[in-house]
Amino acid sequence: MVGQRRLRWWAALFLAPAVVLTAVFFYYPMAYILWLSMHHWNGLSPVKPFTGLAEFRHLFKQPIFGLVIRNTAIFVVGTVVPSIAIGLALALLANRRLPFRSFLRGVSFAPYLVSFVSAGLAWVWMGSSGGLFDHLMGFLGFHPGNLVDNPSYALLYVIAMYTWKMAGYNMVLYLAGLQTIPREIYEAGAIDGLQDGWTQFRTITWPLLAESTFFVVIINLIFSFRAFSAIYVMTNGGPVNSTTTLVYYIWNLAFVQNSWGQAAAASALLLIVVLALTVGMVRYFTKESFRAS
Amino acid sequence: MVEATPAPKAPVSPKRRRPAEFWRYVPYMVIAIVVFGFPFYWIIVGSLSSNTAIATGSIPLFPLHPRWANYRDAWAYTNFARQVLNTLIMAVAVTASQVITSSMAGFALARMRFPGRQALFIGFVATLIIPFQVIALPIFVLMANLHWINTFGALIVPTAVNAFGIFLYRQFFLTIPESFEEAAMLDGANPWQVLWRVYWPLAKPATVTLSLLTFIAEWNSFYLPFLFTETKSMYTVQLGLVAFQGEFATVYNLLMAATVFISIPVFVLYLMGQRAIIEGIATTGTKG
Amino acid sequence: MTQRTRWLAPIAMASLGSMVLAGCGTSQTAAKGSTGPVSLTFEEGIQSPQTEAYLQKQIAAFEKSHPGIHISMQNYGAADSELPKLESSVAAHDPPNLLWIAPAYTGQFASSDAIVEAQKYFKSTNFQASSIFPGLLKTGEYHGKVWTMPFDANDLGVYYNKKLFAKAGITTPPATWTQFLADAKKLTSNGTYGFEMPIGNQEWTVWIWETLLWQAGGHLLNSSQTKVAFDSPAGIKALEYWNTLMKDHVATFGPLNDSYQLGAFESGKVAMTINGPWNVAALQQQHAVSYGAFPLPKDKVAATNIGGESLFIFNTTPAQDKAAFLFAKYVTTPAFQIGYDTGSGYLPVSKTAQDSAQYQAYLKKNPFINVFVKEMAVGKARPPIPAYPQISADIGNAIENTLYGRMSAAAALHQASVQAQQALDASS
């Protein structure tokens, strides 16, 4: 038998690779970002003078900073809400004993499997002038032309593509949640007179899915905040910066404008937002009585 | 009135009600399948279209004269073979590393008692919410200082550990009865042997799930290789696709052909390991 | 625990480590010694495989005439949108000895001591700087010294669709802005536009727009390069001219940030587009459009934007730096230039090469290229100052803001000039 002390050495050994890699590639970078956000650096120079909060001030004064925040908010809310709603609807549909339901599951999950680069390129083509969507909307007497080149539609179009890609993923998460609900609860509900589908959903299904929803919301928020490839491939943040979100802006500040200090400040900002959202969400969901009794 | 209808009207519907329910939901099914499935069909049609059809936007709904040569041309225009090889090296190495680091850490967290265990677990899981883009700049600087930019080191090492995998193995190992471990220990095995000879083989479902999800994520990954590579000889498939767009932005038939053959491996893996993938996502949520 | 298993753990750890580290850190194994053979790395972004093959052949010839120097070439394959990252990445890791890239980046690399001043080798290697077109040499200057060496040259002109011109009854190509607008109107009919407007806030759009700024009599910077100067009546006029083409519906936007692609021109959807001489091979391969080229129309003056690539020599060892310069010198020789240019459509960097009988015969056969060669006489170049990339990005935003109707030309240029001035001040 291995003694307690020796066991600790074994534990340390088992944990060493993961701990070292996590420290080097997650915790050190986070600390470095906070440090760099208070220094001026052009990415090339050997010196990084301390500038206090000046990088944040410069960042806030950028003419497009307000637009970037607005785009980020629209993108995150605009992708999270519909992709969850559609995902839930798909899950409810695919959970019924209908013919072709496994085909439905497969088809709606397929977009999640392809890369954002592939999906983005395909949607650029479908949204080009004379492309699929141009034709379809033509039937409605509306000719939007090239969707990704139009500052009024580009962000909405990227959101649509993103929603198409993520809804099936949310469906899978919700299907797992639905399968934990015992059928007897519906039967009992039916006896209590809860018979039509909507009432059943509102009084039984939705409350019992609270835990799934909590999880789905957090995961989707995290995914949406980090969306980069789709925007890079579809619009390069344009036109007129109309699709530049915080993550895209960070890359632009660092690698295009060589303002690494400001890029670090923007990264720190994003870090704070993501952390605050997660903590706030955890608090909210644990305080309210969302769980079914 | 209420007593008169004892039969429950629930999703568990008796057989005789199926036709009614079917007709009620069939429109939704059709809409969902068209919305999610049609783009795939359209991508394939586009990949088989002629240049003229693409340029004029007059693509027939059914490709009566498919141009298979598009696939040959798209493959020939870029160095996809090299990019596939690079991606395979990256994906296999990352997958293997994650399986090893995750099962070791997951085992320690599930089966060993030591101070700070809970804090460590939270420390791992917390990394799941950090967007890679936030920490990418410091990692870029680190890779540059190590002279790892444009090498496999930069493509593999930063993602050699993943909290998702640690979580997955921990959960799995927690479900294995302690008697297995005790029996092995009595035979004189040390924890290292217990892990690899007893626990790891039992955790095959977790290994399959983690491997498939990691491999797919690596195959599809863009931002990390985008930042950490420089020359074409180090490109991965997704970078190759973006470079292809840079040269042939409006030659959509070739672009769609390239998109199709780049996505095939992912679908093959999905069809092979559908259950493991779906269950992996459903039980643990994320793979980012 | 047995003795045997005590050994197992460290071995397993080591093998894990070595597996993880496999393939790491062996990117550059160039000989760093100052004596003996010198190995150089050379990174380029040439798109055409034929041109790359020619270059490979020339490298072999160079190695033969310079025993002891070995050059290995790699393609970085960057499109316009990837160039900014390339520059960070090149600066961040062991840079190549030689980098083929636009000379506009000279100031940025020179100011951070990443590259070697080329001029310091001119005397010792007996390099005749006067053989290079002076305007071209200037594109690689920083603080009055030549830092980067011209590799190839190009400029901008207008491609036109001969059939559409004949159909519209236009016999001589437009020479002024006014004629260009009028002809664009004549060329526009159902589904066909007179002109393809470059769009996007990246360098391609800005590079073209700068020619209009100059044609209208404007400047990017003042003569001492301390103040930005594009927020001027000439700048506003240039931007409003483009706006007019869009508002009159005689122009259509090209692909966002990728307007250098010829899809719309080759399918006959646009009658005119601005582009360079390097597409000659691609144009010869397509048979849908009979094409020609004419010089950019003038306003107050005629002007085009000189482009092309230069060789940047990165700071390594004295022996490598010098060997790298020898290759840069070799590239400027007529023997190299003639073969390279007649194969690729790029323009020669030296008068000797341009005047050679062989190149003149090539021009006679390719009047299309001749248009661009002649235009070099009115060529201007972007100032290779460290802040140029940021100034360009600011102008790009102004162009987008105006052409998408978000701001007036005056307001957009004013906002851009405030930003650009800040970047200029911060870099000096």
Tab-separated table of N, CA, C and O in Angstrom, chain C residues 274-359:
chain	number	residue	atom	x	y	z
C	274	ILE	N	-9.294	49.568	-62.117
C	274	ILE	CA	-7.899	49.987	-61.946
C	274	ILE	C	-7.092	48.818	-61.398
C	274	ILE	O	-7.505	48.170	-60.430
C	275	ASN	N	-5.964	48.543	-62.062
C	275	ASN	CA	-5.150	47.416	-61.626
C	275	ASN	C	-3.730	47.589	-62.163
C	275	ASN	O	-3.415	48.607	-62.764
C	276	GLY	N	-2.871	46.601	-61.956
C	276	GLY	CA	-1.471	46.716	-62.342
C	276	GLY	C	-1.084	45.776	-63.469
C	276	GLY	O	-1.909	45.009	-63.961
C	277	PRO	N	0.188	45.804	-63.881
C	277	PRO	CA	0.637	45.017	-65.041
C	277	PRO	C	0.774	43.523	-64.764
C	277	PRO	O	0.871	42.736	-65.691
C	278	TRP	N	0.789	43.136	-63.470
C	278	TRP	CA	1.137	41.746	-63.130
C	278	TRP	C	0.094	40.719	-63.529
C	278	TRP	O	0.348	39.532	-63.460
C	279	ASN	N	-1.118	41.174	-63.928
C	279	ASN	CA	-2.169	40.210	-64.277
C	279	ASN	C	-2.098	39.759	-65.724
C	279	ASN	O	-2.990	39.074	-66.198
C	280	VAL	N	-1.033	40.192	-66.431
C	280	VAL	CA	-1.017	39.961	-67.873
C	280	VAL	C	-1.187	38.483	-68.228
C	280	VAL	O	-1.952	38.145	-69.145
C	281	ALA	N	-0.535	37.605	-67.474
C	281	ALA	CA	-0.632	36.176	-67.802
C	281	ALA	C	-2.060	35.675	-67.608
C	281	ALA	O	-2.598	34.955	-68.453
C	282	ALA	N	-2.685	36.106	-66.498
C	282	ALA	CA	-4.063	35.666	-66.224
C	282	ALA	C	-5.007	36.191	-67.303
C	282	ALA	O	-5.928	35.484	-67.737
C	283	LEU	N	-4.778	37.424	-67.739
C	283	LEU	CA	-5.655	37.997	-68.761
C	283	LEU	C	-5.493	37.273	-70.092
C	283	LEU	O	-6.455	37.078	-70.835
C	284	GLN	N	-4.251	36.862	-70.392
C	284	GLN	CA	-4.023	36.154	-71.649
C	284	GLN	C	-4.691	34.787	-71.643
C	284	GLN	O	-5.098	34.289	-72.683
C	285	GLN	N	-4.814	34.202	-70.429
C	285	GLN	CA	-5.401	32.867	-70.349
C	285	GLN	C	-6.916	32.873	-70.515
C	285	GLN	O	-7.496	31.880	-70.925
C	286	GLN	N	-7.569	33.984	-70.145
C	286	GLN	CA	-9.026	34.009	-70.291
C	286	GLN	C	-9.384	34.475	-71.706
C	286	GLN	O	-8.632	35.196	-72.339
C	287	HIS	N	-10.522	34.029	-72.191
C	287	HIS	CA	-10.878	34.381	-73.554
C	287	HIS	C	-12.209	35.103	-73.617
C	287	HIS	O	-12.738	35.350	-74.685
C	288	ALA	N	-12.764	35.437	-72.455
C	288	ALA	CA	-14.095	36.040	-72.429
C	288	ALA	C	-14.030	37.515	-72.816
C	288	ALA	O	-14.959	38.045	-73.421
C	289	VAL	N	-12.951	38.182	-72.469
C	289	VAL	CA	-12.912	39.630	-72.623
C	289	VAL	C	-11.685	40.032	-73.432
C	289	VAL	O	-10.585	39.559	-73.178
C	290	SER	N	-11.890	40.893	-74.436
C	290	SER	CA	-10.729	41.484	-75.097
C	290	SER	C	-10.375	42.738	-74.313
C	290	SER	O	-11.188	43.635	-74.147
C	291	TYR	N	-9.152	42.739	-73.813
C	291	TYR	CA	-8.795	43.753	-72.827
C	291	TYR	C	-7.709	44.676	-73.361
C	291	TYR	O	-6.959	44.320	-74.268
C	292	GLY	N	-7.637	45.850	-72.777
C	292	GLY	CA	-6.553	46.785	-73.055
C	292	GLY	C	-6.297	47.594	-71.808
C	292	GLY	O	-6.992	47.421	-70.799
C	293	ALA	N	-5.295	48.449	-71.866
C	293	ALA	CA	-5.015	49.296	-70.717
C	293	ALA	C	-4.719	50.705	-71.194
C	293	ALA	O	-4.244	50.896	-72.321
C	294	PHE	N	-5.044	51.680	-70.347
C	294	PHE	CA	-4.644	53.061	-70.638
C	294	PHE	C	-4.223	53.716	-69.325
C	294	PHE	O	-4.571	53.221	-68.245
C	295	PRO	N	-3.461	54.831	-69.421
C	295	PRO	CA	-2.965	55.460	-68.196
C	295	PRO	C	-4.103	56.005	-67.347
C	295	PRO	O	-5.173	56.335	-67.880
C	296	LEU	N	-3.887	56.133	-66.059
C	296	LEU	CA	-4.889	56.728	-65.178
C	296	LEU	C	-5.204	58.130	-65.682
C	296	LEU	O	-4.301	58.867	-66.063
C	297	PRO	N	-6.476	58.502	-65.730
C	297	PRO	CA	-6.817	59.846	-66.210
C	297	PRO	C	-6.277	60.902	-65.254
C	297	PRO	O	-6.106	60.643	-64.069
C	298	LYS	N	-6.003	62.082	-65.808
C	298	LYS	CA	-5.410	63.105	-64.953
C	298	LYS	C	-6.434	64.162	-64.587
C	298	LYS	O	-7.470	64.307	-65.247
C	299	ASP	N	-6.112	64.897	-63.530
C	299	ASP	CA	-6.918	66.065	-63.196
C	299	ASP	C	-6.015	67.280	-63.404
C	299	ASP	O	-5.827	67.715	-64.520
C	300	LYS	N	-5.432	67.796	-62.309
C	300	LYS	CA	-4.475	68.888	-62.505
C	300	LYS	C	-3.194	68.350	-63.125
C	300	LYS	O	-2.582	68.971	-63.980
C	301	VAL	N	-2.764	67.202	-62.611
C	301	VAL	CA	-1.553	66.570	-63.138
C	301	VAL	C	-1.833	65.085	-63.344
C	301	VAL	O	-2.847	64.572	-62.874
C	302	ALA	N	-0.944	64.422	-64.055
C	302	ALA	CA	-1.027	62.973	-64.178
C	302	ALA	C	-0.201	62.359	-63.056
C	302	ALA	O	0.830	62.905	-62.675
C	303	ALA	N	-0.668	61.244	-62.526
C	303	ALA	CA	0.087	60.578	-61.466
C	303	ALA	C	-0.334	59.123	-61.374
C	303	ALA	O	-1.489	58.783	-61.640
C	304	THR	N	0.620	58.279	-61.022
C	304	THR	CA	0.281	56.901	-60.669
C	304	THR	C	1.063	56.565	-59.407
C	304	THR	O	1.910	57.346	-58.971
C	305	ASN	N	0.752	55.424	-58.817
C	305	ASN	CA	1.393	55.046	-57.558
C	305	ASN	C	2.396	53.936	-57.827
C	305	ASN	O	2.029	52.887	-58.355
C	306	ILE	N	3.648	54.182	-57.493
C	306	ILE	CA	4.672	53.165	-57.726
C	306	ILE	C	4.580	52.098	-56.649
C	306	ILE	O	4.557	52.392	-55.462
C	307	GLY	N	4.511	50.867	-57.101
C	307	GLY	CA	4.478	49.765	-56.142
C	307	GLY	C	5.601	48.802	-56.457
C	307	GLY	O	6.578	49.159	-57.111
C	308	GLY	N	5.414	47.592	-56.042
C	308	GLY	CA	6.442	46.601	-56.245
C	308	GLY	C	6.981	46.167	-54.916
C	308	GLY	O	6.493	46.586	-53.863
C	309	GLU	N	7.980	45.299	-54.968
C	309	GLU	CA	8.517	44.761	-53.737
C	309	GLU	C	9.994	45.055	-53.657
C	309	GLU	O	10.663	45.252	-54.665
C	310	SER	N	10.479	45.092	-52.428
C	310	SER	CA	11.895	45.291	-52.191
C	310	SER	C	12.415	44.153	-51.327
C	310	SER	O	11.636	43.406	-50.736
C	311	LEU	N	13.723	44.037	-51.266
C	311	LEU	CA	14.328	43.048	-50.388
C	311	LEU	C	14.762	43.731	-49.093
C	311	LEU	O	15.466	44.740	-49.121
C	312	PHE	N	14.322	43.190	-47.984
C	312	PHE	CA	14.698	43.676	-46.663
C	312	PHE	C	15.761	42.722	-46.116
C	312	PHE	O	15.561	41.504	-46.125
C	313	ILE	N	16.879	43.278	-45.671
C	313	ILE	CA	17.945	42.442	-45.120
C	313	ILE	C	17.887	42.538	-43.598
C	313	ILE	O	18.074	43.618	-43.030
C	314	PHE	N	17.596	41.428	-42.952
C	314	PHE	CA	17.447	41.458	-41.497
C	314	PHE	C	18.783	41.284	-40.801
C	314	PHE	O	19.649	40.536	-41.255
C	315	ASN	N	18.921	42.009	-39.707
C	315	ASN	CA	20.105	41.997	-38.873
C	315	ASN	C	20.441	40.603	-38.382
C	315	ASN	O	19.747	40.052	-37.536
C	316	THR	N	21.504	39.999	-38.892
C	316	THR	CA	21.947	38.726	-38.313
C	316	THR	C	23.450	38.835	-38.070
C	316	THR	O	23.858	39.646	-37.257
C	317	THR	N	24.251	38.045	-38.805
C	317	THR	CA	25.700	38.174	-38.634
C	317	THR	C	26.245	39.013	-39.788
C	317	THR	O	25.623	39.068	-40.856
C	318	PRO	N	27.391	39.665	-39.607
C	318	PRO	CA	27.957	40.466	-40.693
C	318	PRO	C	28.092	39.671	-41.986
C	318	PRO	O	27.781	40.184	-43.066
C	319	ALA	N	28.518	38.406	-41.867
C	319	ALA	CA	28.703	37.600	-43.078
C	319	ALA	C	27.388	37.356	-43.789
C	319	ALA	O	27.291	37.458	-45.016
C	320	GLN	N	26.354	37.046	-43.015
C	320	GLN	CA	25.049	36.794	-43.624
C	320	GLN	C	24.465	38.066	-44.227
C	320	GLN	O	23.899	38.046	-45.320
C	321	ASP	N	24.611	39.178	-43.478
C	321	ASP	CA	24.082	40.440	-43.977
C	321	ASP	C	24.701	40.783	-45.324
C	321	ASP	O	24.024	41.190	-46.263
C	322	LYS	N	26.014	40.592	-45.406
C	322	LYS	CA	26.693	40.955	-46.644
C	322	LYS	C	26.293	40.018	-47.774
C	322	LYS	O	26.041	40.456	-48.904
C	323	ALA	N	26.222	38.728	-47.475
C	323	ALA	CA	25.806	37.763	-48.495
C	323	ALA	C	24.401	38.092	-48.989
C	323	ALA	O	24.109	38.014	-50.184
C	324	ALA	N	23.540	38.486	-48.048
C	324	ALA	CA	22.175	38.853	-48.417
C	324	ALA	C	22.187	40.064	-49.346
C	324	ALA	O	21.431	40.119	-50.325
C	325	PHE	N	23.059	41.021	-49.054
C	325	PHE	CA	23.121	42.183	-49.933
C	325	PHE	C	23.581	41.780	-51.331
C	325	PHE	O	23.079	42.280	-52.336
C	326	LEU	N	24.544	40.843	-51.387
C	326	LEU	CA	25.040	40.409	-52.696
C	326	LEU	C	23.906	39.834	-53.538
C	326	LEU	O	23.839	40.051	-54.748
C	327	PHE	N	23.003	39.120	-52.880
C	327	PHE	CA	21.870	38.590	-53.637
C	327	PHE	C	20.953	39.736	-54.085
C	327	PHE	O	20.487	39.765	-55.231
C	328	ALA	N	20.713	40.695	-53.183
C	328	ALA	CA	19.866	41.839	-53.538
C	328	ALA	C	20.475	42.596	-54.720
C	328	ALA	O	19.764	43.093	-55.593
C	329	LYS	N	21.795	42.654	-54.747
C	329	LYS	CA	22.486	43.318	-55.855
C	329	LYS	C	22.306	42.517	-57.140
C	329	LYS	O	22.021	43.058	-58.206
C	330	TYR	N	22.439	41.192	-56.995
C	330	TYR	CA	22.287	40.307	-58.156
C	330	TYR	C	20.914	40.474	-58.802
C	330	TYR	O	20.772	40.463	-60.025
C	331	VAL	N	19.909	40.663	-57.961
C	331	VAL	CA	18.540	40.788	-58.457
C	331	VAL	C	18.375	42.009	-59.353
C	331	VAL	O	17.557	42.004	-60.273
C	332	THR	N	19.183	43.055	-59.102
C	332	THR	CA	19.020	44.282	-59.896
C	332	THR	C	19.731	44.202	-61.250
C	332	THR	O	19.573	45.107	-62.069
C	333	THR	N	20.485	43.125	-61.483
C	333	THR	CA	21.203	43.048	-62.762
C	333	THR	C	20.230	42.835	-63.918
C	333	THR	O	19.191	42.185	-63.751
C	334	PRO	N	20.560	43.376	-65.089
C	334	PRO	CA	19.668	43.204	-66.247
C	334	PRO	C	19.362	41.733	-66.516
C	334	PRO	O	18.222	41.392	-66.829
C	335	ALA	N	20.368	40.874	-66.364
C	335	ALA	CA	20.145	39.454	-66.664
C	335	ALA	C	18.984	38.908	-65.845
C	335	ALA	O	18.094	38.233	-66.374
C	336	PHE	N	18.977	39.219	-64.554
C	336	PHE	CA	17.883	38.741	-63.704
C	336	PHE	C	16.578	39.438	-64.082
C	336	PHE	O	15.548	38.806	-64.265
C	337	GLN	N	16.646	40.768	-64.152
C	337	GLN	CA	15.436	41.570	-64.326
C	337	GLN	C	14.678	41.212	-65.606
C	337	GLN	O	13.465	41.036	-65.575
C	338	ILE	N	15.406	41.082	-66.716
C	338	ILE	CA	14.719	40.848	-67.990
C	338	ILE	C	13.937	39.542	-67.948
C	338	ILE	O	12.755	39.490	-68.281
C	339	GLY	N	14.594	38.497	-67.487
C	339	GLY	CA	13.921	37.207	-67.423
C	339	GLY	C	12.738	37.242	-66.477
C	339	GLY	O	11.652	36.750	-66.777
C	340	TYR	N	12.943	37.874	-65.318
C	340	TYR	CA	11.892	37.924	-64.305
C	340	TYR	C	10.697	38.731	-64.808
C	340	TYR	O	9.547	38.318	-64.667
C	341	ASP	N	10.969	39.880	-65.410
C	341	ASP	CA	9.889	40.784	-65.799
C	341	ASP	C	9.106	40.266	-67.001
C	341	ASP	O	7.885	40.368	-67.035
C	342	THR	N	9.831	39.700	-68.000
C	342	THR	CA	9.097	39.210	-69.164
C	342	THR	C	8.257	37.992	-68.797
C	342	THR	O	7.277	37.696	-69.453
C	343	GLY	N	8.614	37.317	-67.708
C	343	GLY	CA	7.823	36.169	-67.275
C	343	GLY	C	6.637	36.558	-66.411
C	343	GLY	O	5.622	35.872	-66.394
C	344	SER	N	6.752	37.650	-65.681
C	344	SER	CA	5.753	37.935	-64.662
C	344	SER	C	4.879	39.142	-64.956
C	344	SER	O	3.810	39.297	-64.372
C	345	GLY	N	5.350	40.053	-65.826
C	345	GLY	CA	4.598	41.275	-66.047
C	345	GLY	C	5.015	42.394	-65.117
C	345	GLY	O	4.550	43.517	-65.250
C	346	TYR	N	5.877	42.096	-64.159
C	346	TYR	CA	6.420	43.176	-63.334
C	346	TYR	C	7.316	44.052	-64.189
C	346	TYR	O	7.781	43.643	-65.261
C	347	LEU	N	7.586	45.265	-63.705
C	347	LEU	CA	8.391	46.201	-64.493
C	347	LEU	C	9.828	46.193	-63.983
C	347	LEU	O	10.073	45.943	-62.805
C	348	PRO	N	10.775	46.496	-64.895
C	348	PRO	CA	12.193	46.488	-64.499
C	348	PRO	C	12.495	47.582	-63.470
C	348	PRO	O	11.842	48.625	-63.450
C	349	VAL	N	13.518	47.347	-62.662
C	349	VAL	CA	13.912	48.357	-61.678
C	349	VAL	C	15.069	49.200	-62.208
C	349	VAL	O	15.414	50.210	-61.613
C	350	SER	N	15.676	48.782	-63.295
C	350	SER	CA	16.813	49.555	-63.800
C	350	SER	C	16.588	49.956	-65.258
C	350	SER	O	15.922	49.253	-66.029
C	351	LYS	N	17.186	51.105	-65.603
C	351	LYS	CA	17.041	51.623	-66.955
C	351	LYS	C	17.734	50.701	-67.949
C	351	LYS	O	17.235	50.490	-69.063
C	352	THR	N	18.879	50.144	-67.532
C	352	THR	CA	19.624	49.245	-68.412
C	352	THR	C	18.748	48.064	-68.844
C	352	THR	O	18.719	47.699	-70.016
C	353	ALA	N	18.050	47.504	-67.881
C	353	ALA	CA	17.188	46.365	-68.208
C	353	ALA	C	16.055	46.808	-69.109
C	353	ALA	O	15.727	46.145	-70.096
C	354	GLN	N	15.491	47.960	-68.802
C	354	GLN	CA	14.330	48.424	-69.563
C	354	GLN	C	14.726	48.739	-71.001
C	354	GLN	O	13.946	48.495	-71.923
C	355	ASP	N	15.925	49.297	-71.189
C	355	ASP	CA	16.350	49.701	-72.530
C	355	ASP	C	16.925	48.554	-73.340
C	355	ASP	O	17.185	48.717	-74.535
C	356	SER	N	17.111	47.405	-72.720
C	356	SER	CA	17.735	46.294	-73.446
C	356	SER	C	16.863	45.891	-74.631
C	356	SER	O	15.635	46.007	-74.597
C	357	ALA	N	17.521	45.406	-75.663
C	357	ALA	CA	16.813	45.025	-76.882
C	357	ALA	C	15.774	43.960	-76.588
C	357	ALA	O	14.654	43.988	-77.096
C	358	GLN	N	16.150	43.042	-75.698
C	358	GLN	CA	15.260	41.924	-75.401
C	358	GLN	C	13.959	42.411	-74.755
C	358	GLN	O	12.866	41.978	-75.119
C	359	TYR	N	14.099	43.353	-73.793
C	359	TYR	CA	12.897	43.842	-73.114
C	359	TYR	C	12.068	44.706	-74.045
C	359	TYR	O	10.837	44.647	-74.036
